[in-house]
mmCIF file of C-alpha atoms in Angstrom:
data_model
loop_
_atom_site.group_PDB
_atom_site.id
_atom_site.type_symbol
_atom_site.label_atom_id
_atom_site.label_comp_id
_atom_site.label_asym_id
_atom_site.label_seq_id
_atom_site.Cartn_x
_atom_site.Cartn_y
_atom_site.Cartn_z
ATOM 1 C CA MET N 1 3.950 -15.585 -7.652
ATOM 2 C CA ASP N 2 7.209 -14.430 -9.344
ATOM 3 C CA SER N 3 7.944 -11.451 -11.643
ATOM 4 C CA ARG N 4 7.337 -14.011 -15.110
ATOM 5 C CA THR N 5 4.312 -15.118 -13.404
ATOM 6 C CA VAL N 6 2.610 -11.204 -13.098
ATOM 7 C CA ALA N 7 3.679 -9.627 -15.995
ATOM 8 C CA LEU N 8 1.686 -12.873 -18.014
ATOM 9 C CA ILE N 9 -0.706 -12.101 -15.825
ATOM 10 C CA ARG N 10 -0.907 -8.680 -16.733
ATOM 11 C CA THR N 11 0.145 -8.351 -20.108
ATOM 12 C CA THR N 12 -2.870 -10.389 -21.223
ATOM 13 C CA PHE N 13 -5.321 -7.945 -19.628
ATOM 14 C CA LYS N 14 -4.645 -5.274 -20.370
ATOM 15 C CA ALA N 15 -4.376 -6.872 -23.302
ATOM 16 C CA VAL N 16 -8.058 -7.259 -23.377
ATOM 17 C CA ALA N 17 -8.986 -4.591 -21.522
ATOM 18 C CA ALA N 18 -7.857 -2.392 -24.017
ATOM 19 C CA GLU N 19 -9.422 -3.418 -27.273
ATOM 20 C CA GLU N 20 -12.138 -1.012 -27.847
ATOM 21 C CA GLY N 21 -15.300 -2.239 -25.070
ATOM 22 C CA GLY N 22 -12.688 -4.718 -23.968
ATOM 23 C CA PRO N 23 -13.583 -5.028 -20.151
ATOM 24 C CA GLU N 24 -17.319 -4.559 -21.288
ATOM 25 C CA LYS N 25 -17.017 -7.679 -24.241
ATOM 26 C CA LEU N 26 -14.645 -9.495 -21.142
ATOM 27 C CA ALA N 27 -17.377 -9.101 -18.096
ATOM 28 C CA ARG N 28 -20.281 -9.695 -20.767
ATOM 29 C CA SER N 29 -18.332 -13.773 -22.039
ATOM 30 C CA PHE N 30 -17.548 -14.152 -18.123
ATOM 31 C CA TYR N 31 -20.888 -14.522 -16.781
ATOM 32 C CA ALA N 32 -22.227 -16.086 -20.644
ATOM 33 C CA ILE N 33 -19.947 -18.737 -19.978
ATOM 34 C CA LEU N 34 -20.161 -18.801 -15.685
ATOM 35 C CA PHE N 35 -24.516 -18.869 -15.826
ATOM 36 C CA THR N 36 -24.355 -21.923 -18.898
ATOM 37 C CA GLU N 37 -21.508 -23.545 -17.579
ATOM 38 C CA HIS N 38 -23.032 -23.668 -13.731
ATOM 39 C CA PRO N 39 -25.761 -22.413 -13.753
ATOM 40 C CA GLN N 40 -26.843 -23.297 -10.052
ATOM 41 C CA VAL N 41 -24.550 -20.181 -9.475
ATOM 42 C CA ARG N 42 -27.381 -18.245 -11.779
ATOM 43 C CA ASP N 43 -29.201 -17.081 -8.394
ATOM 44 C CA PHE N 44 -26.361 -15.272 -6.148
ATOM 45 C CA PHE N 45 -27.148 -12.468 -9.354
ATOM 46 C CA PRO N 46 -29.675 -9.762 -10.042
ATOM 47 C CA ALA N 47 -31.997 -9.930 -13.114
ATOM 48 C CA ALA N 48 -29.696 -6.899 -14.243
ATOM 49 C CA LEU N 49 -25.972 -7.444 -14.029
ATOM 50 C CA ASP N 50 -25.174 -3.679 -15.269
ATOM 51 C CA ALA N 51 -23.430 -2.782 -11.974
ATOM 52 C CA GLN N 52 -22.297 -6.156 -11.221
ATOM 53 C CA ARG N 53 -20.318 -6.199 -14.411
ATOM 54 C CA ASP N 54 -18.756 -2.354 -13.883
ATOM 55 C CA ARG N 55 -17.876 -4.113 -10.554
ATOM 56 C CA LEU N 56 -16.261 -6.827 -11.775
ATOM 57 C CA VAL N 57 -14.020 -4.903 -14.477
ATOM 58 C CA LYS N 58 -12.881 -2.844 -11.551
ATOM 59 C CA ALA N 59 -12.087 -5.565 -9.011
ATOM 60 C CA ILE N 60 -9.777 -7.006 -11.708
ATOM 61 C CA ALA N 61 -7.981 -4.652 -12.374
ATOM 62 C CA TYR N 62 -7.273 -3.168 -8.426
ATOM 63 C CA ALA N 63 -6.335 -7.042 -8.136
ATOM 64 C CA VAL N 64 -3.672 -7.180 -11.844
ATOM 65 C CA ASP N 65 -2.203 -3.640 -10.949
ATOM 66 C CA ARG N 66 -1.452 -4.807 -6.927
ATOM 67 C CA LEU N 67 0.221 -8.774 -7.813
ATOM 68 C CA GLU N 68 3.280 -7.302 -6.779
ATOM 69 C CA GLU N 69 2.027 -5.534 -3.681
ATOM 70 C CA PRO N 70 0.730 -8.379 -1.702
ATOM 71 C CA ASP N 71 0.429 -6.310 2.171
ATOM 72 C CA LYS N 72 -2.314 -4.201 -0.459
ATOM 73 C CA LEU N 73 -4.000 -6.700 -2.436
ATOM 74 C CA LEU N 74 -4.192 -9.799 0.039
ATOM 75 C CA PRO N 75 -5.839 -7.681 2.630
ATOM 76 C CA PHE N 76 -7.784 -6.283 -0.329
ATOM 77 C CA LEU N 77 -9.217 -10.334 -1.370
ATOM 78 C CA ALA N 78 -9.361 -11.625 2.438
ATOM 79 C CA GLN N 79 -12.264 -8.571 2.884
ATOM 80 C CA LEU N 80 -13.823 -9.561 -0.635
ATOM 81 C CA GLY N 81 -13.927 -13.293 0.864
ATOM 82 C CA ARG N 82 -15.175 -11.795 4.128
ATOM 83 C CA ASP N 83 -18.438 -10.169 2.843
ATOM 84 C CA HIS N 84 -18.954 -13.029 -0.192
ATOM 85 C CA ARG N 85 -20.447 -15.178 2.718
ATOM 86 C CA LYS N 86 -23.015 -13.123 2.443
ATOM 87 C CA TYR N 87 -24.126 -14.864 -1.205
ATOM 88 C CA GLY N 88 -23.807 -18.744 0.463
ATOM 89 C CA VAL N 89 -20.310 -19.588 -2.139
ATOM 90 C CA VAL N 90 -18.553 -21.787 -1.360
ATOM 91 C CA ALA N 91 -15.481 -23.524 -2.648
ATOM 92 C CA GLU N 92 -17.274 -24.540 -5.330
ATOM 93 C CA HIS N 93 -17.909 -21.755 -6.391
ATOM 94 C CA TYR N 94 -14.970 -20.327 -6.526
ATOM 95 C CA ALA N 95 -13.241 -23.082 -9.064
ATOM 96 C CA ALA N 96 -16.055 -21.792 -11.654
ATOM 97 C CA VAL N 97 -15.828 -18.269 -11.653
ATOM 98 C CA ALA N 98 -11.944 -18.796 -11.797
ATOM 99 C CA GLY N 99 -12.541 -21.264 -14.935
ATOM 100 C CA SER N 100 -14.923 -18.526 -16.145
ATOM 101 C CA LEU N 101 -13.122 -16.174 -16.093
ATOM 102 C CA LYS N 102 -10.231 -17.946 -17.553
ATOM 103 C CA ALA N 103 -12.317 -19.343 -20.129
ATOM 104 C CA ALA N 104 -13.302 -15.793 -20.794
ATOM 105 C CA MET N 105 -9.611 -14.307 -21.308
ATOM 106 C CA GLN N 106 -8.453 -16.938 -23.653
ATOM 107 C CA ALA N 107 -11.059 -16.191 -25.961
ATOM 108 C CA TYR N 108 -10.627 -12.525 -26.356
ATOM 109 C CA ALA N 109 -6.632 -13.017 -25.412
ATOM 110 C CA GLY N 110 -6.786 -15.016 -29.115
ATOM 111 C CA THR N 111 -4.399 -18.375 -29.818
ATOM 112 C CA GLU N 112 -0.888 -16.380 -29.970
ATOM 113 C CA LEU N 113 -1.036 -14.380 -27.076
ATOM 114 C CA TRP N 114 -3.158 -17.162 -25.018
ATOM 115 C CA THR N 115 0.342 -19.724 -24.596
ATOM 116 C CA ASP N 116 0.339 -23.206 -22.175
ATOM 117 C CA GLU N 117 2.390 -20.689 -20.101
ATOM 118 C CA VAL N 118 0.202 -18.088 -20.113
ATOM 119 C CA GLU N 119 -3.009 -21.088 -18.788
ATOM 120 C CA ARG N 120 -0.386 -21.614 -15.912
ATOM 121 C CA ALA N 121 0.168 -17.584 -14.801
ATOM 122 C CA TRP N 122 -3.745 -17.211 -15.194
ATOM 123 C CA ASP N 123 -4.369 -20.553 -12.600
ATOM 124 C CA THR N 124 -1.803 -18.899 -10.076
ATOM 125 C CA GLY N 125 -2.768 -15.987 -9.917
ATOM 126 C CA LEU N 126 -6.854 -16.895 -9.359
ATOM 127 C CA GLY N 127 -5.406 -19.374 -7.565
ATOM 128 C CA VAL N 128 -4.419 -17.113 -4.993
ATOM 129 C CA ILE N 129 -6.776 -14.950 -4.873
ATOM 130 C CA ALA N 130 -9.746 -17.859 -4.248
ATOM 131 C CA ASP N 131 -7.007 -19.093 -1.498
ATOM 132 C CA THR N 132 -7.613 -15.863 -0.137
ATOM 133 C CA MET N 133 -10.838 -15.234 0.266
ATOM 134 C CA ILE N 134 -11.571 -19.233 1.164
ATOM 135 C CA GLY N 135 -9.307 -18.688 3.498
ATOM 136 C CA ALA N 136 -10.320 -15.408 5.260
ATOM 137 C CA ALA N 137 -13.840 -16.626 4.981
ATOM 138 C CA GLU N 138 -13.541 -19.730 6.955
ATOM 139 C CA GLN N 139 -11.513 -18.222 9.685
ATOM 140 C CA GLU N 140 -13.839 -15.351 10.067
ATOM 141 C CA SER N 141 -15.949 -15.412 13.286
ATOM 142 C CA THR N 142 -18.677 -12.516 12.572
ATOM 143 C CA PRO N 143 -22.052 -13.124 11.112
ATOM 144 C CA PRO N 144 -22.063 -13.034 7.738
ATOM 145 C CA VAL N 145 -24.715 -10.401 6.861
ATOM 146 C CA TRP N 146 -26.438 -8.620 9.355
ATOM 147 C CA THR N 147 -30.065 -6.814 9.320
ATOM 148 C CA GLY N 148 -31.110 -3.458 10.461
ATOM 149 C CA THR N 149 -33.989 -1.706 11.030
ATOM 150 C CA VAL N 150 -35.266 1.757 9.665
ATOM 151 C CA ILE N 151 -35.464 4.214 12.402
ATOM 152 C CA GLU N 152 -35.362 7.396 10.243
ATOM 153 C CA HIS N 153 -35.586 7.849 7.685
ATOM 154 C CA ARG N 154 -35.079 11.986 6.832
ATOM 155 C CA GLU N 155 -35.306 13.511 2.929
ATOM 156 C CA VAL N 156 -32.947 16.853 2.941
ATOM 157 C CA LEU N 157 -32.527 17.026 -0.443
ATOM 158 C CA ARG N 158 -35.588 15.555 -3.565
ATOM 159 C CA ASN N 159 -32.939 13.391 -4.755
ATOM 160 C CA LEU N 160 -30.471 12.633 -1.087
ATOM 161 C CA ALA N 161 -32.035 11.506 1.970
ATOM 162 C CA ILE N 162 -31.272 9.744 5.256
ATOM 163 C CA VAL N 163 -31.406 6.705 6.822
ATOM 164 C CA ARG N 164 -30.708 5.141 10.018
ATOM 165 C CA LEU N 165 -31.029 1.618 11.142
ATOM 166 C CA ARG N 166 -30.703 -0.113 14.141
ATOM 167 C CA LEU N 167 -28.725 -3.739 14.230
ATOM 168 C CA ASP N 168 -29.526 -7.000 14.873
ATOM 169 C CA GLN N 169 -26.415 -7.212 16.968
ATOM 170 C CA PRO N 170 -23.303 -4.206 17.134
ATOM 171 C CA MET N 171 -20.817 -3.547 14.127
ATOM 172 C CA GLN N 172 -16.844 -3.421 14.127
ATOM 173 C CA TYR N 173 -16.464 -0.765 11.583
ATOM 174 C CA ALA N 174 -13.986 1.267 11.811
ATOM 175 C CA ALA N 175 -14.588 4.976 10.197
ATOM 176 C CA GLY N 176 -14.434 5.131 6.702
ATOM 177 C CA GLN N 177 -15.015 1.644 5.875
ATOM 178 C CA TYR N 178 -17.519 0.815 3.688
ATOM 179 C CA MET N 179 -20.404 -1.786 3.333
ATOM 180 C CA SER N 180 -22.926 -3.505 0.830
ATOM 181 C CA VAL N 181 -26.447 -3.719 1.939
ATOM 182 C CA GLN N 182 -29.482 -5.184 -0.257
ATOM 183 C CA ILE N 183 -33.051 -3.150 0.459
ATOM 184 C CA PRO N 184 -35.987 -5.401 0.249
ATOM 185 C CA SER N 185 -37.260 -4.225 -2.894
ATOM 186 C CA ARG N 186 -34.232 -4.862 -4.508
ATOM 187 C CA PRO N 187 -33.519 -8.588 -3.549
ATOM 188 C CA ARG N 188 -30.166 -9.328 -5.274
ATOM 189 C CA MET N 189 -29.275 -6.003 -6.004
ATOM 190 C CA TRP N 190 -26.662 -4.982 -3.144
ATOM 191 C CA ARG N 191 -24.884 -1.321 -3.558
ATOM 192 C CA TYR N 192 -22.245 -0.116 -1.379
ATOM 193 C CA LEU N 193 -22.751 2.537 0.885
ATOM 194 C CA SER N 194 -20.831 4.024 3.427
ATOM 195 C CA PRO N 195 -21.496 4.791 7.250
ATOM 196 C CA ALA N 196 -21.549 8.688 8.318
ATOM 197 C CA ILE N 197 -21.371 7.914 11.853
ATOM 198 C CA PRO N 198 -18.636 6.054 13.548
ATOM 199 C CA ALA N 199 -19.821 2.125 15.351
ATOM 200 C CA ASN N 200 -21.227 1.844 18.642
ATOM 201 C CA PRO N 201 -22.628 -0.013 21.219
ATOM 202 C CA GLN N 202 -26.495 0.345 20.217
ATOM 203 C CA GLY N 203 -25.454 -0.914 16.869
ATOM 204 C CA GLU N 204 -27.110 2.138 14.937
ATOM 205 C CA ILE N 205 -26.495 3.053 11.255
ATOM 206 C CA GLU N 206 -26.174 5.581 9.287
ATOM 207 C CA PHE N 207 -26.060 6.321 5.936
ATOM 208 C CA HIS N 208 -26.598 8.835 3.021
ATOM 209 C CA ILE N 209 -28.041 8.188 -0.052
ATOM 210 C CA ARG N 210 -28.328 9.812 -3.260
ATOM 211 C CA GLY N 211 -30.199 8.569 -5.446
ATOM 212 C CA VAL N 212 -28.724 8.686 -9.161
ATOM 213 C CA THR N 213 -30.603 9.260 -11.278
ATOM 214 C CA GLY N 214 -32.164 5.292 -14.246
ATOM 215 C CA GLY N 215 -30.390 3.744 -10.902
ATOM 216 C CA TRP N 216 -32.378 0.779 -10.487
ATOM 217 C CA VAL N 217 -31.647 0.631 -6.090
ATOM 218 C CA SER N 218 -31.413 4.387 -4.903
ATOM 219 C CA PRO N 219 -33.884 5.930 -6.014
ATOM 220 C CA ALA N 220 -35.832 3.142 -4.203
ATOM 221 C CA MET N 221 -33.391 3.888 -0.839
ATOM 222 C CA VAL N 222 -34.304 7.435 -0.919
ATOM 223 C CA GLY N 223 -37.790 8.124 -1.602
ATOM 224 C CA HIS N 224 -39.251 4.668 -0.851
ATOM 225 C CA THR N 225 -37.387 3.656 2.284
ATOM 226 C CA LYS N 226 -39.937 2.843 5.660
ATOM 227 C CA VAL N 227 -39.231 2.921 8.757
ATOM 228 C CA GLY N 228 -39.682 -0.695 10.033
ATOM 229 C CA GLU N 229 -38.042 -2.293 6.789
ATOM 230 C CA GLN N 230 -35.632 -4.720 7.058
ATOM 231 C CA TRP N 231 -32.339 -3.800 5.100
ATOM 232 C CA LEU N 232 -29.285 -6.896 4.796
ATOM 233 C CA ILE N 233 -25.738 -5.511 5.277
ATOM 234 C CA GLY N 234 -22.306 -7.104 4.722
ATOM 235 C CA SER N 235 -19.102 -7.335 6.169
ATOM 236 C CA PRO N 236 -16.721 -4.293 6.325
ATOM 237 C CA LEU N 237 -14.565 -2.864 3.526
ATOM 238 C CA GLY N 238 -12.392 -0.680 2.154
ATOM 239 C CA GLY N 239 -8.780 1.052 4.209
ATOM 240 C CA LEU N 240 -9.750 4.618 4.944
ATOM 241 C CA GLY N 241 -9.094 5.811 7.951
ATOM 242 C CA VAL N 242 -6.434 7.719 10.123
ATOM 243 C CA PRO N 243 -3.973 5.978 12.474
ATOM 244 C CA ARG N 244 -4.243 6.713 16.284
ATOM 245 C CA ASN N 245 -1.612 8.241 16.844
ATOM 246 C CA THR N 246 -0.415 9.864 13.764
ATOM 247 C CA ARG N 247 1.336 12.819 12.860
ATOM 248 C CA ARG N 248 1.252 13.501 9.400
ATOM 249 C CA LYS N 249 -1.182 15.915 9.097
ATOM 250 C CA MET N 250 -4.398 15.343 6.694
ATOM 251 C CA LEU N 251 -5.886 16.876 3.889
ATOM 252 C CA MET N 252 -9.811 15.160 2.650
ATOM 253 C CA VAL N 253 -11.228 16.108 0.226
ATOM 254 C CA GLY N 254 -15.331 14.986 -0.294
ATOM 255 C CA CYS N 255 -18.075 15.874 -2.567
ATOM 256 C CA GLY N 256 -21.777 15.145 -2.262
ATOM 257 C CA THR N 257 -22.642 11.937 -0.194
ATOM 258 C CA GLY N 258 -18.843 11.441 0.152
ATOM 259 C CA ILE N 259 -18.565 13.646 3.083
ATOM 260 C CA ALA N 260 -19.714 10.505 5.057
ATOM 261 C CA PRO N 261 -16.675 8.215 5.498
ATOM 262 C CA LEU N 262 -14.847 11.109 5.795
ATOM 263 C CA ARG N 263 -17.131 12.827 8.503
ATOM 264 C CA ALA N 264 -17.366 9.421 9.976
ATOM 265 C CA GLN N 265 -13.798 8.988 10.870
ATOM 266 C CA LEU N 266 -13.696 12.748 12.505
ATOM 267 C CA MET N 267 -15.996 12.605 14.486
ATOM 268 C CA ALA N 268 -14.198 9.385 15.750
ATOM 269 C CA MET N 269 -10.977 11.341 16.314
ATOM 270 C CA THR N 270 -13.040 13.928 18.720
ATOM 271 C CA GLN N 271 -12.484 11.083 21.090
ATOM 272 C CA ARG N 272 -8.741 11.079 20.476
ATOM 273 C CA ARG N 273 -6.724 13.166 23.024
ATOM 274 C CA SER N 274 -4.716 14.815 20.402
ATOM 275 C CA ASN N 275 -4.443 14.511 16.205
ATOM 276 C CA PRO N 276 -3.275 15.861 13.165
ATOM 277 C CA LYS N 277 -4.146 18.866 11.200
ATOM 278 C CA VAL N 278 -7.222 18.460 9.015
ATOM 279 C CA ASP N 279 -8.353 20.157 5.945
ATOM 280 C CA LEU N 280 -11.621 18.927 4.793
ATOM 281 C CA PHE N 281 -13.141 20.621 1.670
ATOM 282 C CA VAL N 282 -16.701 19.933 0.923
ATOM 283 C CA GLY N 283 -18.011 20.485 -2.327
ATOM 284 C CA GLY N 284 -21.446 20.210 -4.830
ATOM 285 C CA HIS N 285 -22.762 21.072 -7.948
ATOM 286 C CA TYR N 286 -24.824 23.999 -6.015
ATOM 287 C CA PRO N 287 -24.604 25.354 -2.309
ATOM 288 C CA CYS N 288 -27.900 23.422 -1.407
ATOM 289 C CA ASP N 289 -25.776 19.936 -2.208
ATOM 290 C CA LEU N 290 -23.560 20.881 1.119
ATOM 291 C CA TYR N 291 -26.798 19.226 2.653
ATOM 292 C CA ASP N 292 -24.483 18.683 6.225
ATOM 293 C CA LEU N 293 -21.972 22.108 6.980
ATOM 294 C CA GLU N 294 -24.096 22.175 9.888
ATOM 295 C CA THR N 295 -22.933 18.803 11.100
ATOM 296 C CA LEU N 296 -19.264 19.997 9.894
ATOM 297 C CA GLY N 297 -19.351 23.588 11.087
ATOM 298 C CA GLN N 298 -19.950 22.083 14.753
ATOM 299 C CA LEU N 299 -16.941 19.923 14.344
ATOM 300 C CA ALA N 300 -14.864 22.876 13.381
ATOM 301 C CA ARG N 301 -15.988 25.109 15.707
ATOM 302 C CA GLU N 302 -15.324 22.290 18.299
ATOM 303 C CA ASN N 303 -11.962 20.797 17.231
ATOM 304 C CA LYS N 304 -8.899 23.445 16.501
ATOM 305 C CA TRP N 305 -7.218 20.291 14.483
ATOM 306 C CA LEU N 306 -9.909 20.394 11.504
ATOM 307 C CA ASN N 307 -10.399 23.179 8.981
ATOM 308 C CA VAL N 308 -13.644 23.008 6.439
ATOM 309 C CA ILE N 309 -13.795 24.570 3.022
ATOM 310 C CA PRO N 310 -16.846 24.558 1.354
ATOM 311 C CA VAL N 311 -16.916 24.147 -2.393
ATOM 312 C CA THR N 312 -19.431 24.741 -5.130
ATOM 313 C CA GLU N 313 -19.273 24.760 -8.898
ATOM 314 C CA SER N 314 -22.456 27.668 -9.473
ATOM 315 C CA GLU N 315 -22.436 30.404 -7.162
ATOM 316 C CA GLU N 316 -26.755 29.904 -6.276
ATOM 317 C CA ASN N 317 -28.926 27.355 -5.978
ATOM 318 C CA PRO N 318 -31.115 26.502 -9.118
ATOM 319 C CA TRP N 319 -35.002 27.529 -9.284
ATOM 320 C CA TRP N 320 -36.096 24.696 -8.239
ATOM 321 C CA VAL N 321 -34.194 24.573 -4.744
ATOM 322 C CA PHE N 322 -37.112 27.145 -3.259
ATOM 323 C CA GLY N 323 -39.419 27.780 -6.335
ATOM 324 C CA ASP N 324 -40.100 31.291 -7.018
ATOM 325 C CA ALA N 325 -39.294 31.953 -2.900
ATOM 326 C CA GLU N 326 -35.727 33.099 -2.748
ATOM 327 C CA GLU N 327 -34.687 31.984 0.834
ATOM 328 C CA ALA N 328 -30.975 33.095 2.127
ATOM 329 C CA GLU N 329 -28.739 30.470 2.126
ATOM 330 C CA PRO N 330 -27.599 29.924 5.616
ATOM 331 C CA GLU N 331 -24.797 30.981 7.952
ATOM 332 C CA TYR N 332 -22.671 28.537 10.103
ATOM 333 C CA PRO N 333 -20.018 29.316 11.858
ATOM 334 C CA GLY N 334 -16.368 27.844 12.073
ATOM 335 C CA LEU N 335 -16.206 27.120 8.451
ATOM 336 C CA GLN N 336 -14.108 29.154 6.138
ATOM 337 C CA PRO N 337 -15.560 31.085 3.031
ATOM 338 C CA ARG N 338 -17.695 29.120 0.509
ATOM 339 C CA ARG N 339 -15.214 28.863 -2.752
ATOM 340 C CA VAL N 340 -17.020 28.646 -6.247
ATOM 341 C CA GLY N 341 -15.082 26.589 -8.952
ATOM 342 C CA GLN N 342 -14.342 23.059 -9.667
ATOM 343 C CA ILE N 343 -12.997 21.076 -7.105
ATOM 344 C CA GLY N 344 -10.387 19.067 -7.812
ATOM 345 C CA LYS N 345 -8.843 22.484 -9.472
ATOM 346 C CA ILE N 346 -9.569 24.420 -5.886
ATOM 347 C CA VAL N 347 -7.866 22.071 -3.773
ATOM 348 C CA ALA N 348 -4.152 21.889 -5.846
ATOM 349 C CA GLY N 349 -4.621 25.874 -6.428
ATOM 350 C CA TYR N 350 -3.545 25.758 -2.796
ATOM 351 C CA GLY N 351 -0.180 24.352 -3.467
ATOM 352 C CA SER N 352 1.105 20.390 -3.666
ATOM 353 C CA TRP N 353 0.032 19.237 -0.668
ATOM 354 C CA ALA N 354 2.913 17.123 -0.442
ATOM 355 C CA ASP N 355 3.266 16.926 3.646
ATOM 356 C CA ARG N 356 -0.322 15.469 3.506
ATOM 357 C CA ASP N 357 -2.072 11.783 3.613
ATOM 358 C CA VAL N 358 -4.247 12.747 1.371
ATOM 359 C CA GLN N 359 -8.314 10.418 1.301
ATOM 360 C CA ILE N 360 -10.558 11.483 -1.838
ATOM 361 C CA VAL N 361 -13.691 10.566 -1.622
ATOM 362 C CA GLY N 362 -16.885 11.844 -3.989
ATOM 363 C CA SER N 363 -17.728 10.299 -7.663
ATOM 364 C CA PRO N 364 -15.559 8.099 -9.990
ATOM 365 C CA ALA N 365 -14.724 10.657 -12.328
ATOM 366 C CA MET N 366 -14.143 13.213 -9.033
ATOM 367 C CA VAL N 367 -12.157 11.348 -7.710
ATOM 368 C CA GLN N 368 -9.799 10.332 -10.924
ATOM 369 C CA THR N 369 -9.536 14.207 -11.366
ATOM 370 C CA THR N 370 -8.657 15.613 -8.132
ATOM 371 C CA LYS N 371 -6.048 12.803 -8.057
ATOM 372 C CA PHE N 372 -4.303 14.332 -11.111
ATOM 373 C CA ARG N 373 -4.584 17.813 -10.611
ATOM 374 C CA LEU N 374 -3.381 17.121 -7.132
ATOM 375 C CA MET N 375 -0.282 14.718 -8.462
ATOM 376 C CA ALA N 376 0.678 17.937 -11.220
ATOM 377 C CA ALA N 377 0.743 20.530 -8.115
ATOM 378 C CA GLY N 378 3.250 17.836 -6.693
ATOM 379 C CA THR N 379 1.388 15.367 -4.380
ATOM 380 C CA PRO N 380 3.148 11.620 -4.371
ATOM 381 C CA THR N 381 0.885 9.349 -5.912
ATOM 382 C CA ALA N 382 2.015 7.557 -2.456
ATOM 383 C CA ASN N 383 0.405 9.588 -0.426
ATOM 384 C CA ILE N 384 -3.026 9.844 -1.944
ATOM 385 C CA ARG N 385 -5.919 6.747 -1.236
ATOM 386 C CA HIS N 386 -9.280 6.089 -2.158
ATOM 387 C CA ASP N 387 -11.312 2.967 -2.432
ATOM 388 C CA PRO N 388 -11.272 0.776 -5.478
ATOM 389 C CA LEU N 389 -14.858 -0.710 -6.362
ATOM 390 C CA PHE N 390 -16.063 3.034 -6.264
#
C-alpha cells in the first residue's frame, strides 16, 4: 500500500474512533450489518458479543497503526488467519466481513469524509488483510484446533486456578505465546490464555486462570472445571519471546496471571547454554496474589542470570485470606525483598532501562501505565513489547 492509501484509511478510522462511544458504535454497527446481510455467519459467534466487540476494535486499531510496518502487520495477520480456522471460515466469509466493516465505516464517517478515493483505499487495505489471513490458513498443515483433556485442576486462591491439560497431539508453540481456548460449558466463547510452561513432547499444557468478577467464562474455568473434561484450543498467537543467542539484557514485568508467559520463557531459557541477565518484576495487589513465588524463587536460585523482585500494592493480605487466624508470610530463598507500591512506578524508579528489551504482561490498564512510566523514565518505545489483543 502506498502512503496515500494508508493515510486515508488511518484518517477515517481515527475520525470514527475519536467520536464519543465511536469504537463501540462501530463494532455494534458492524455486527448488525454482518448478521443482517449474512445470517449464516451468526453461528460462528457467541450469544453475548461484549468481549468480541472489544477484540474487534483492538485488532482493527492494531492493524491500522501498522499499515506501514508490514514486517509487524503481516505476521500478526497470518497468525489470526491460522487461528480462525477453528471457526471453519472460508474465503466467502472474509468477503462478508470486509463488506460489513466497510459499510459500518461509511455509515459513521459521513458523506463528507467518505469519498470514492477513501472507499478504494479501504478496499485495498481490507483486501491485503483478507488475502494474508486466507493465504496463511491455506498453507498451514497443523490442526485447526486441538483437544485438551483436563488432568489437573487446582485452586490456589478463591478466584485463581491452575489447570493442566494433555493435548490429543503435541502443539509446537513458542514460550510466551498465547492461544484461544473454549470450555464445554461455554460454547463459542473463546478466551485467550497463555501457557505457563514451554511446549513439550508429552503434549501437556498448563494455564493459570483468574476469575473475572461478572465474566462469562473465567469464573467457570476457575470454579467448575472437572478433571476429564475436554477443552478446545486454537493455534498459537503472539510474538513475545527471547531469541536464542541474544546478548540483550531483559526486563520482564508481570502482574497476576500475567506471569504465565514470562514464567514459560524463563523455563525455556534454562535449557540453553547461556542467557542474558533478566530482571523480573512480579506484582499483585496483595502478597497472596504472588501465588507462584516458590517456582520463581527456585528458578532464580538455580540460574544466576535471573533476578526476581516481588511487588505488591498492599503491605498485608486482606482479612478473608486466612479468616480470623493470622498466618506468617512464607519466605522463598532466591528472591529479592518484596517492594510495596504501584509496580510501574517502582520499576521506573530503578532508572531508564534503556539497555534492555522489555516485556510487559498483565491487564490492559497495568500494561499501559507501566509502559508510559518506563517511557517517561527514558526507555525507548521500540524496546517495549506487549501483546496487542490483551
